[in-house]
Amino acid sequence: MEAAERIGTGARWSADAVALALVLAVFVASRVVADRIGIAPDPDVVVHHWQNLSLRSLADDLAGTLAGLRSQPPLWNALLGLGARACDADPACTAGTILSANRAATLLGLLILFAVLRRVGLSARTAGFVVAVAVLTPTVVFYETYAFYPHLTALFALVTVAGLVTLAARPSPLGLAASIGGVAGLSLTVTLWHPAFVALFGAGLVAALPRSLRRPGAAVVLAASLVAVLPAAKNAALFGHFAGGTWGGLNLAQVAPGLTPEERWACSFDRLLAEGSLGSGPPEGEILNRAETAEASSACVAIALRAIAARPSEWIGGIGERLAASHLRAPYHYFFRPIGFDRWPQVPAPETLAAPGGPSPTTVVLLALGLLYYPVVAAGAAWLALRHRCRGPGLVAAAGLALILWQTILSHAANWGEQQRMRYTLEPVYLVLAVMLVSEARGRIRSRDPGRAA
């Protein structure tokens, strides 16, 4: 019996090694092709993105510059600063450094994803195929080459779901640490992932642990929550904003109905940038990091909430419109694009539906599938969570659905655009949930067909 088990284990490791070797070969070959056809990060992104502080400031005094950061959580600018220091604030070099870091993240991510897919029941061959296809998708190539934080946040989400799968299979502080650590990483990178969500998400996971593990689990969640809350606590003390960033009121005003032209201008990023001497003055990120932005945001929260309270149905209708528009777009249908990305195979943007001559039937089908994929997976996750009573696969489904609902609701209710970029963060969550749903369906079919199960 022991010899047979050793043989089985060896065969499994051999199959995994072959599949991973093929995935790595696909990854390396595809990136060589991407480099050869001229796909590269745009250096202007690291200079002019509103979330980025000055490369020179980051390079000269990283710690001091981060200490003065209020507009955004600090993790992304900390990593950007390391690249700026290594490159003496040169934009092209810094963008290239981010590309190298993103490719390392892709490599780590494909290893994690393969392990997760194996754990949820896929064979080595099928898991390798799924990971290889994911590596080749225009979405991954786009965000790997885009010199900004979405590729990092997608890795955090993948670490979170890997922890969830581990936790569902065998409850332990390690699985909990991975899950809550990934969510804390999101909170330290993107304002949307409020530290309150970290604490609530962690509390839910602790409640799902066996009683014997709840005390150490609570300690893990408390530690992660305390780290995640630091930027928000600083902003609350200095500016009255209990959030990782100080733009919330400006974003909310973008989607508030019925604002007067004067209110719209007072709550616009354009006004703040114009008054900050855009062009002859500091980069946009430095301007929007000033105290004036935080003060304007505070005033605009009140303005936006009054407008929403006066026209709630119009605001809700706008949410629906943004949901449909953003989910019709792939994450790479985005207005900032890496250099040469149009040379990579991809589905055209939905604007082609209205182009002269119309889109190809293939384009229509792919856009329709993209529109359906996300709500179908979310609905399937809800079904899976209920079916398993939030235990085992149901725990992964319930926690994954919590991530999806939090980001989807907030990004569409309090932000005008860019939801397709924000959705990229959760692409690994959607993928793992989709695989779990297919595996569940196959299991149910086999249980009803004894002949096939045999």
Short mmCIF file of C-alpha atoms in Angstrom, two decimals:
data_model
loop_
_atom_site.label_atom_id
_atom_site.label_comp_id
_atom_site.label_asym_id
_atom_site.label_seq_id
_atom_site.Cartn_x
_atom_site.Cartn_y
_atom_site.Cartn_z
CA MET A 1 0.00 0.00 0.00
CA GLU A 2 2.77 2.47 0.94
CA ALA A 3 4.66 1.68 -2.27
CA ALA A 4 1.53 2.31 -4.32
CA GLU A 5 0.99 5.63 -2.55
CA ARG A 6 4.58 6.64 -3.25
CA ILE A 7 4.15 5.73 -6.91
CA GLY A 8 0.92 7.73 -7.08
CA THR A 9 2.54 10.74 -5.42
CA GLY A 10 5.50 10.52 -7.77
CA ALA A 11 3.23 10.34 -10.80
CA ARG A 12 1.33 13.38 -9.58
CA TRP A 13 4.53 15.37 -9.09
CA SER A 14 5.74 14.29 -12.52
CA ALA A 15 2.49 15.40 -14.17
CA ASP A 16 2.63 18.72 -12.33
CA ALA A 17 6.24 19.28 -13.35
CA VAL A 18 5.50 18.62 -17.02
CA ALA A 19 2.46 20.90 -17.00
CA LEU A 20 4.34 23.70 -15.25
CA ALA A 21 7.29 23.36 -17.62
CA LEU A 22 4.94 23.85 -20.56
CA VAL A 23 3.28 26.84 -18.88
CA LEU A 24 6.67 28.44 -18.22
CA ALA A 25 7.68 27.83 -21.83
CA VAL A 26 4.49 29.54 -23.03
CA PHE A 27 5.13 32.46 -20.67
CA VAL A 28 8.73 32.99 -21.76
CA ALA A 29 8.01 32.57 -25.47
CA SER A 30 5.01 34.91 -25.41
CA ARG A 31 6.95 37.65 -23.63
CA VAL A 32 9.81 37.35 -26.11
CA VAL A 33 7.23 37.84 -28.87
CA ALA A 34 5.70 40.82 -27.02
CA ASP A 35 9.14 42.44 -26.78
CA ARG A 36 9.94 41.71 -30.43
CA ILE A 37 6.73 43.31 -31.72
CA GLY A 38 7.34 46.43 -29.65
CA ILE A 39 4.90 46.15 -26.74
CA ALA A 40 6.34 48.26 -23.93
CA PRO A 41 5.25 50.41 -20.96
CA ASP A 42 4.54 54.07 -21.62
CA PRO A 43 6.94 56.22 -19.52
CA ASP A 44 4.37 59.05 -19.41
CA VAL A 45 2.22 56.90 -17.14
CA VAL A 46 4.70 56.96 -14.27
CA VAL A 47 5.03 60.73 -14.56
CA HIS A 48 1.46 61.87 -15.10
CA HIS A 49 -0.83 59.39 -13.37
CA TRP A 50 -2.73 61.23 -10.69
CA GLN A 51 -1.95 58.56 -8.08
CA ASN A 52 1.83 58.95 -8.53
CA LEU A 53 4.02 61.34 -6.61
CA SER A 54 7.00 63.00 -8.27
CA LEU A 55 9.67 60.50 -9.30
CA ARG A 56 12.36 62.96 -8.26
CA SER A 57 10.83 63.42 -4.80
CA LEU A 58 10.50 59.66 -4.35
CA ALA A 59 14.07 59.06 -5.51
CA ASP A 60 15.60 61.76 -3.33
CA ASP A 61 13.65 61.18 -0.10
CA LEU A 62 11.49 58.09 -0.26
CA ALA A 63 10.60 57.89 3.43
CA GLY A 64 9.87 61.60 3.80
CA THR A 65 7.81 61.73 0.61
CA LEU A 66 5.72 58.75 1.68
CA ALA A 67 5.19 60.33 5.09
CA GLY A 68 3.57 63.28 3.34
CA LEU A 69 1.35 61.13 1.12
CA ARG A 70 -2.34 61.62 1.83
CA SER A 71 -4.14 61.27 -1.52
CA GLN A 72 -3.47 57.53 -1.82
CA PRO A 73 -2.54 54.55 0.33
CA PRO A 74 1.27 54.24 0.41
CA LEU A 75 2.18 50.83 -1.00
CA TRP A 76 2.13 51.66 -4.71
CA ASN A 77 4.18 54.84 -4.32
CA ALA A 78 6.62 52.95 -2.10
CA LEU A 79 7.24 50.44 -4.89
CA LEU A 80 7.32 53.21 -7.50
CA GLY A 81 9.85 55.01 -5.32
CA LEU A 82 12.13 51.99 -5.22
CA GLY A 83 12.10 51.94 -9.01
CA ALA A 84 12.69 55.68 -9.17
CA ARG A 85 15.67 55.41 -6.80
CA ALA A 86 17.19 52.60 -8.86
CA CYS A 87 16.75 54.68 -12.02
CA ASP A 88 17.61 58.13 -10.64
CA ALA A 89 14.02 59.23 -11.41
CA ASP A 90 14.33 58.51 -15.15
CA PRO A 91 10.78 57.77 -16.42
CA ALA A 92 11.72 55.24 -19.12
CA CYS A 93 13.99 53.32 -16.79
CA THR A 94 11.40 53.41 -13.98
CA ALA A 95 8.68 52.13 -16.32
CA GLY A 96 11.01 49.34 -17.44
CA THR A 97 11.70 48.42 -13.82
CA ILE A 98 7.95 48.18 -13.19
CA LEU A 99 7.60 45.92 -16.23
CA SER A 100 10.26 43.60 -14.80
CA ALA A 101 8.49 43.58 -11.44
CA ASN A 102 5.15 42.91 -13.12
CA ARG A 103 6.59 39.99 -15.06
CA ALA A 104 7.97 38.55 -11.84
CA ALA A 105 4.46 38.94 -10.41
CA THR A 106 3.05 37.08 -13.43
CA LEU A 107 5.51 34.26 -12.88
CA LEU A 108 4.62 33.99 -9.20
CA GLY A 109 0.95 34.29 -10.03
CA LEU A 110 0.93 31.47 -12.56
CA LEU A 111 2.56 29.16 -10.02
CA ILE A 112 -0.03 30.10 -7.39
CA LEU A 113 -2.91 29.78 -9.85
CA PHE A 114 -1.74 26.35 -10.98
CA ALA A 115 -1.60 25.16 -7.37
CA VAL A 116 -5.07 26.57 -6.66
CA LEU A 117 -6.60 24.92 -9.74
CA ARG A 118 -5.05 21.60 -8.79
CA ARG A 119 -6.45 21.92 -5.28
CA VAL A 120 -9.98 22.58 -6.55
CA GLY A 121 -9.86 19.39 -8.57
CA LEU A 122 -8.44 20.04 -12.03
CA SER A 123 -5.99 17.56 -13.52
CA ALA A 124 -2.42 18.74 -14.08
CA ARG A 125 -3.02 18.85 -17.84
CA THR A 126 -6.23 20.89 -17.55
CA ALA A 127 -4.80 23.23 -14.92
CA GLY A 128 -1.74 23.82 -17.08
CA PHE A 129 -3.93 24.56 -20.09
CA VAL A 130 -6.05 27.07 -18.17
CA VAL A 131 -2.98 28.86 -16.78
CA ALA A 132 -1.28 28.94 -20.19
CA VAL A 133 -4.38 30.47 -21.78
CA ALA A 134 -4.58 33.04 -18.97
CA VAL A 135 -0.95 34.02 -19.52
CA LEU A 136 -1.65 34.63 -23.22
CA THR A 137 -4.81 36.69 -22.79
CA PRO A 138 -4.63 40.32 -23.87
CA THR A 139 -5.90 41.31 -20.43
CA VAL A 140 -2.85 39.88 -18.64
CA VAL A 141 -0.40 41.15 -21.27
CA PHE A 142 -1.97 44.61 -21.07
CA TYR A 143 -1.78 45.02 -17.29
CA GLU A 144 1.60 43.36 -17.04
CA THR A 145 2.93 46.05 -19.41
CA TYR A 146 0.91 48.92 -17.95
CA ALA A 147 3.21 50.73 -15.51
CA PHE A 148 0.65 51.03 -12.75
CA TYR A 149 -0.67 49.03 -9.78
CA PRO A 150 -3.50 46.80 -11.20
CA HIS A 151 -1.17 43.86 -11.81
CA LEU A 152 -0.01 44.05 -8.20
CA THR A 153 -3.58 44.18 -6.88
CA ALA A 154 -4.53 41.19 -9.04
CA LEU A 155 -1.69 39.27 -7.39
CA PHE A 156 -3.04 40.27 -3.96
CA ALA A 157 -6.48 39.00 -4.97
CA LEU A 158 -4.96 35.72 -6.17
CA VAL A 159 -3.11 35.30 -2.87
CA THR A 160 -6.42 35.94 -1.11
CA VAL A 161 -8.28 33.27 -3.06
CA ALA A 162 -5.37 30.83 -2.63
CA GLY A 163 -5.64 31.34 1.11
CA LEU A 164 -9.40 30.79 0.93
CA VAL A 165 -8.98 27.51 -0.94
CA THR A 166 -6.39 26.38 1.62
CA LEU A 167 -8.65 27.45 4.47
CA ALA A 168 -11.60 25.55 2.99
CA ALA A 169 -9.59 22.36 2.58
CA ARG A 170 -7.92 22.44 6.00
CA PRO A 171 -8.69 25.30 8.41
CA SER A 172 -5.45 26.81 9.70
CA PRO A 173 -3.96 30.19 10.66
CA LEU A 174 -1.73 29.94 7.55
CA GLY A 175 -4.65 29.92 5.15
CA LEU A 176 -6.27 32.74 7.09
CA ALA A 177 -3.03 34.75 7.04
CA ALA A 178 -2.80 34.45 3.24
CA SER A 179 -6.42 35.49 2.78
CA ILE A 180 -6.39 38.45 5.14
CA GLY A 181 -2.87 39.44 4.07
CA GLY A 182 -3.98 39.67 0.45
CA VAL A 183 -6.94 41.88 1.37
CA ALA A 184 -4.72 44.06 3.57
CA GLY A 185 -2.41 44.46 0.57
CA LEU A 186 -5.37 45.69 -1.47
CA SER A 187 -6.26 48.19 1.25
CA LEU A 188 -2.68 49.51 1.36
CA THR A 189 -2.71 50.03 -2.40
CA VAL A 190 -6.18 51.20 -3.44
CA THR A 191 -8.50 53.57 -1.56
CA LEU A 192 -11.59 51.61 -2.61
CA TRP A 193 -10.53 48.72 -0.36
CA HIS A 194 -11.31 50.46 2.90
CA PRO A 195 -9.65 49.08 6.06
CA ALA A 196 -13.14 48.47 7.47
CA PHE A 197 -13.56 45.80 4.80
CA VAL A 198 -10.34 44.14 5.94
CA ALA A 199 -11.70 43.83 9.47
CA LEU A 200 -15.17 42.66 8.36
CA PHE A 201 -13.78 40.16 5.87
CA GLY A 202 -11.38 38.79 8.47
CA ALA A 203 -14.11 38.54 11.10
CA GLY A 204 -16.19 36.46 8.73
CA LEU A 205 -13.31 34.09 8.11
CA VAL A 206 -12.57 33.75 11.82
CA ALA A 207 -16.21 32.86 12.44
CA ALA A 208 -15.85 30.01 9.93
CA LEU A 209 -12.85 28.53 11.78
CA PRO A 210 -13.18 25.71 14.30
CA ARG A 211 -13.44 27.03 17.85
CA SER A 212 -9.91 25.90 18.68
CA LEU A 213 -8.47 28.13 15.96
CA ARG A 214 -10.56 31.24 16.48
CA ARG A 215 -8.28 32.90 19.04
CA PRO A 216 -5.07 32.66 16.94
CA GLY A 217 -7.17 33.49 13.88
CA ALA A 218 -8.48 36.63 15.55
CA ALA A 219 -4.91 37.66 16.39
CA VAL A 220 -3.93 37.31 12.72
CA VAL A 221 -6.90 39.39 11.58
CA LEU A 222 -6.23 42.04 14.23
CA ALA A 223 -2.61 42.39 13.15
CA ALA A 224 -3.55 42.73 9.47
CA SER A 225 -6.33 45.20 10.28
CA LEU A 226 -4.02 47.38 12.38
CA VAL A 227 -1.51 47.60 9.53
CA ALA A 228 -4.22 48.31 6.96
CA VAL A 229 -5.81 51.06 9.05
CA LEU A 230 -2.65 53.15 9.50
CA PRO A 231 -3.04 55.35 6.37
CA ALA A 232 -6.73 55.94 7.12
CA ALA A 233 -5.99 56.79 10.76
CA LYS A 234 -3.41 59.36 9.67
CA ASN A 235 -5.82 60.94 7.17
CA ALA A 236 -8.58 60.98 9.78
CA ALA A 237 -6.36 62.75 12.29
CA LEU A 238 -5.09 65.34 9.81
CA PHE A 239 -7.99 65.88 7.41
CA GLY A 240 -11.07 64.19 8.79
CA HIS A 241 -11.00 61.49 6.08
CA PHE A 242 -11.08 57.99 7.54
CA ALA A 243 -9.84 56.39 4.32
CA GLY A 244 -6.56 55.54 2.67
CA GLY A 245 -7.00 58.45 0.25
CA THR A 246 -8.55 61.91 0.26
CA TRP A 247 -10.33 61.98 -3.12
CA GLY A 248 -13.59 60.29 -2.15
CA GLY A 249 -15.77 63.37 -2.30
CA LEU A 250 -14.49 64.33 -5.75
CA ASN A 251 -15.20 60.84 -7.09
CA LEU A 252 -18.69 60.80 -5.58
CA ALA A 253 -19.45 64.21 -7.06
CA GLN A 254 -18.68 62.83 -10.53
CA VAL A 255 -21.75 60.58 -10.32
CA ALA A 256 -24.06 62.77 -8.23
CA PRO A 257 -27.09 63.87 -10.30
CA GLY A 258 -28.34 67.42 -10.56
CA LEU A 259 -25.27 69.39 -9.48
CA THR A 260 -25.18 72.98 -10.68
CA PRO A 261 -22.38 73.95 -13.08
CA GLU A 262 -20.72 75.83 -10.23
CA GLU A 263 -20.87 72.79 -7.93
CA ARG A 264 -19.65 70.51 -10.71
CA TRP A 265 -16.65 72.78 -11.32
CA ALA A 266 -15.89 73.21 -7.61
CA CYS A 267 -15.79 69.41 -7.21
CA SER A 268 -13.81 68.68 -10.37
CA PHE A 269 -10.27 67.41 -10.62
CA ASP A 270 -9.81 69.81 -13.55
CA ARG A 271 -10.24 72.82 -11.27
CA LEU A 272 -7.68 71.58 -8.78
CA LEU A 273 -5.20 70.74 -11.51
CA ALA A 274 -5.70 74.09 -13.24
CA GLU A 275 -5.25 76.01 -10.01
CA GLY A 276 -2.16 73.94 -9.25
CA SER A 277 -0.37 75.30 -12.34
CA LEU A 278 -0.57 72.10 -14.38
CA GLY A 279 2.07 72.12 -17.08
CA SER A 280 4.49 74.59 -15.52
CA GLY A 281 4.15 73.26 -12.00
CA PRO A 282 4.63 69.89 -10.31
CA PRO A 283 3.22 66.59 -11.67
CA GLU A 284 -0.50 65.96 -11.31
CA GLY A 285 -0.02 63.54 -8.43
CA GLU A 286 1.80 66.19 -6.39
CA ILE A 287 -0.96 68.74 -7.01
CA LEU A 288 -3.72 66.34 -5.97
CA ASN A 289 -1.77 65.36 -2.86
CA ARG A 290 -2.07 68.87 -1.45
CA ALA A 291 -4.24 69.76 1.52
CA GLU A 292 -6.52 71.79 -0.77
CA THR A 293 -7.66 68.56 -2.45
CA ALA A 294 -8.58 66.97 0.87
CA GLU A 295 -10.49 70.10 1.89
CA ALA A 296 -12.36 70.23 -1.42
CA SER A 297 -13.18 66.55 -1.13
CA SER A 298 -14.70 67.05 2.32
CA ALA A 299 -16.95 69.83 1.03
CA CYS A 300 -17.93 67.79 -2.03
CA VAL A 301 -19.04 64.80 0.04
CA ALA A 302 -21.79 66.94 1.53
CA ILE A 303 -22.69 68.43 -1.86
CA ALA A 304 -22.86 65.00 -3.52
CA LEU A 305 -24.88 63.37 -0.74
CA ARG A 306 -27.47 66.16 -0.85
CA ALA A 307 -27.79 65.75 -4.61
CA ILE A 308 -28.14 61.97 -4.35
CA ALA A 309 -30.75 62.28 -1.59
CA ALA A 310 -32.75 64.64 -3.80
CA ARG A 311 -32.60 62.35 -6.87
CA PRO A 312 -32.00 58.79 -5.66
CA SER A 313 -33.67 57.09 -8.63
CA GLU A 314 -31.50 59.03 -11.08
CA TRP A 315 -28.37 58.03 -9.16
CA ILE A 316 -29.43 54.35 -9.08
CA GLY A 317 -30.19 54.49 -12.79
CA GLY A 318 -26.69 55.82 -13.40
CA ILE A 319 -25.25 52.88 -11.46
CA GLY A 320 -27.11 50.50 -13.76
CA GLU A 321 -25.84 52.29 -16.86
CA ARG A 322 -22.27 52.16 -15.63
CA LEU A 323 -22.60 48.47 -14.74
CA ALA A 324 -23.74 47.60 -18.26
CA ALA A 325 -21.17 49.82 -19.96
CA SER A 326 -18.20 48.62 -17.91
CA HIS A 327 -19.03 44.92 -18.17
CA LEU A 328 -19.39 45.17 -21.92
CA ARG A 329 -15.74 46.18 -21.97
CA ALA A 330 -12.80 43.89 -21.40
CA PRO A 331 -10.35 45.16 -18.76
CA TYR A 332 -7.94 46.16 -21.55
CA HIS A 333 -10.52 48.46 -23.19
CA TYR A 334 -8.94 51.33 -21.32
CA PHE A 335 -7.84 54.81 -22.35
CA PHE A 336 -4.23 54.46 -21.10
CA ARG A 337 -2.55 51.85 -23.26
CA PRO A 338 0.95 50.38 -23.33
CA ILE A 339 3.04 51.26 -26.35
CA GLY A 340 2.36 48.87 -29.25
CA PHE A 341 -0.40 46.94 -27.48
CA ASP A 342 -2.63 47.07 -30.57
CA ARG A 343 -0.27 44.51 -32.11
CA TRP A 344 -1.42 41.83 -29.65
CA PRO A 345 -4.53 39.80 -30.62
CA GLN A 346 -7.61 41.17 -28.85
CA VAL A 347 -11.35 41.70 -29.08
CA PRO A 348 -12.21 45.19 -30.42
CA ALA A 349 -13.80 47.69 -28.07
CA PRO A 350 -17.60 47.94 -28.02
CA GLU A 351 -17.42 51.20 -30.00
CA THR A 352 -16.92 48.98 -33.08
CA LEU A 353 -20.58 47.93 -32.78
CA ALA A 354 -21.52 51.33 -34.18
CA ALA A 355 -18.70 51.55 -36.74
CA PRO A 356 -19.51 51.69 -40.48
CA GLY A 357 -20.00 48.17 -41.76
CA GLY A 358 -20.55 46.89 -38.22
CA PRO A 359 -18.43 44.43 -36.21
CA SER A 360 -17.67 40.87 -37.17
CA PRO A 361 -19.98 38.14 -35.80
CA THR A 362 -17.07 36.87 -33.73
CA THR A 363 -16.66 40.27 -32.08
CA VAL A 364 -20.37 40.41 -31.23
CA VAL A 365 -20.29 36.92 -29.69
CA LEU A 366 -17.15 37.63 -27.65
CA LEU A 367 -18.49 40.94 -26.33
CA ALA A 368 -21.78 39.26 -25.38
CA LEU A 369 -19.95 36.46 -23.59
CA GLY A 370 -17.89 39.01 -21.73
CA LEU A 371 -21.04 40.84 -20.66
CA LEU A 372 -22.58 37.59 -19.34
CA TYR A 373 -19.49 36.02 -17.78
CA TYR A 374 -19.19 38.22 -14.71
CA PRO A 375 -22.84 38.22 -13.51
CA VAL A 376 -23.17 34.49 -14.23
CA VAL A 377 -20.07 33.69 -12.15
CA ALA A 378 -21.27 35.98 -9.34
CA ALA A 379 -24.72 34.35 -9.33
CA GLY A 380 -23.09 30.91 -9.42
CA ALA A 381 -20.93 31.83 -6.43
CA ALA A 382 -24.04 32.78 -4.47
CA TRP A 383 -25.61 29.41 -5.35
CA LEU A 384 -22.44 27.54 -4.39
CA ALA A 385 -22.22 29.35 -1.06
CA LEU A 386 -25.83 28.49 -0.21
CA ARG A 387 -25.54 24.91 -1.38
CA HIS A 388 -22.53 24.24 0.85
CA ARG A 389 -23.71 26.51 3.68
CA CYS A 390 -20.50 28.56 3.49
CA ARG A 391 -18.38 25.51 4.30
CA GLY A 392 -15.64 24.01 2.14
CA PRO A 393 -16.20 25.26 -1.43
CA GLY A 394 -19.06 27.33 -0.09
CA LEU A 395 -16.61 29.32 2.05
CA VAL A 396 -14.50 30.16 -0.99
CA ALA A 397 -17.62 31.11 -2.94
CA ALA A 398 -19.06 33.28 -0.15
CA ALA A 399 -15.77 35.11 0.47
CA GLY A 400 -15.14 35.52 -3.26
CA LEU A 401 -18.64 36.92 -3.70
CA ALA A 402 -17.99 39.38 -0.85
CA LEU A 403 -14.92 40.65 -2.72
CA ILE A 404 -16.89 40.95 -5.96
CA LEU A 405 -19.84 42.77 -4.40
CA TRP A 406 -17.67 45.21 -2.45
CA GLN A 407 -15.67 46.29 -5.47
CA THR A 408 -18.54 46.21 -7.96
CA ILE A 409 -20.94 48.23 -5.82
CA LEU A 410 -18.46 50.87 -4.66
CA SER A 411 -16.73 51.35 -8.01
CA HIS A 412 -20.03 51.90 -9.83
CA ALA A 413 -21.83 53.84 -7.10
CA ALA A 414 -19.07 56.35 -6.34
CA ASN A 415 -16.91 56.60 -9.45
CA TRP A 416 -17.64 57.78 -12.96
CA GLY A 417 -15.33 55.60 -15.06
CA GLU A 418 -12.43 53.14 -15.06
CA GLN A 419 -14.45 50.26 -13.63
CA GLN A 420 -13.01 47.85 -16.19
CA ARG A 421 -9.53 48.64 -14.86
CA MET A 422 -10.73 48.15 -11.30
CA ARG A 423 -12.34 44.84 -12.26
CA TYR A 424 -8.98 43.45 -13.38
CA THR A 425 -8.01 43.15 -9.72
CA LEU A 426 -10.62 40.42 -9.27
CA GLU A 427 -10.05 38.51 -12.51
CA PRO A 428 -8.27 35.69 -10.57
CA VAL A 429 -11.26 35.46 -8.21
CA TYR A 430 -13.72 35.19 -11.09
CA LEU A 431 -11.56 32.55 -12.78
CA VAL A 432 -11.23 30.32 -9.72
CA LEU A 433 -14.95 30.62 -8.98
CA ALA A 434 -15.79 29.74 -12.59
CA VAL A 435 -13.62 26.63 -12.41
CA MET A 436 -15.23 25.62 -9.13
CA LEU A 437 -18.69 26.01 -10.65
CA VAL A 438 -17.77 23.83 -13.62
CA SER A 439 -16.30 21.21 -11.28
CA GLU A 440 -19.45 21.30 -9.13
CA ALA A 441 -21.65 20.87 -12.19
CA ARG A 442 -19.57 17.93 -13.41
CA GLY A 443 -19.77 16.30 -10.01
CA ARG A 444 -23.56 16.65 -9.92
CA ILE A 445 -23.88 15.15 -13.41
CA ARG A 446 -21.73 12.19 -12.50
CA SER A 447 -23.65 11.59 -9.26
CA ARG A 448 -26.85 11.35 -11.30
CA ASP A 449 -25.30 9.02 -13.87
CA PRO A 450 -23.78 6.03 -12.05
CA GLY A 451 -22.53 4.58 -15.31
CA ARG A 452 -20.49 7.66 -16.10
CA ALA A 453 -19.21 7.96 -12.56
CA ALA A 454 -17.94 4.39 -12.75
#
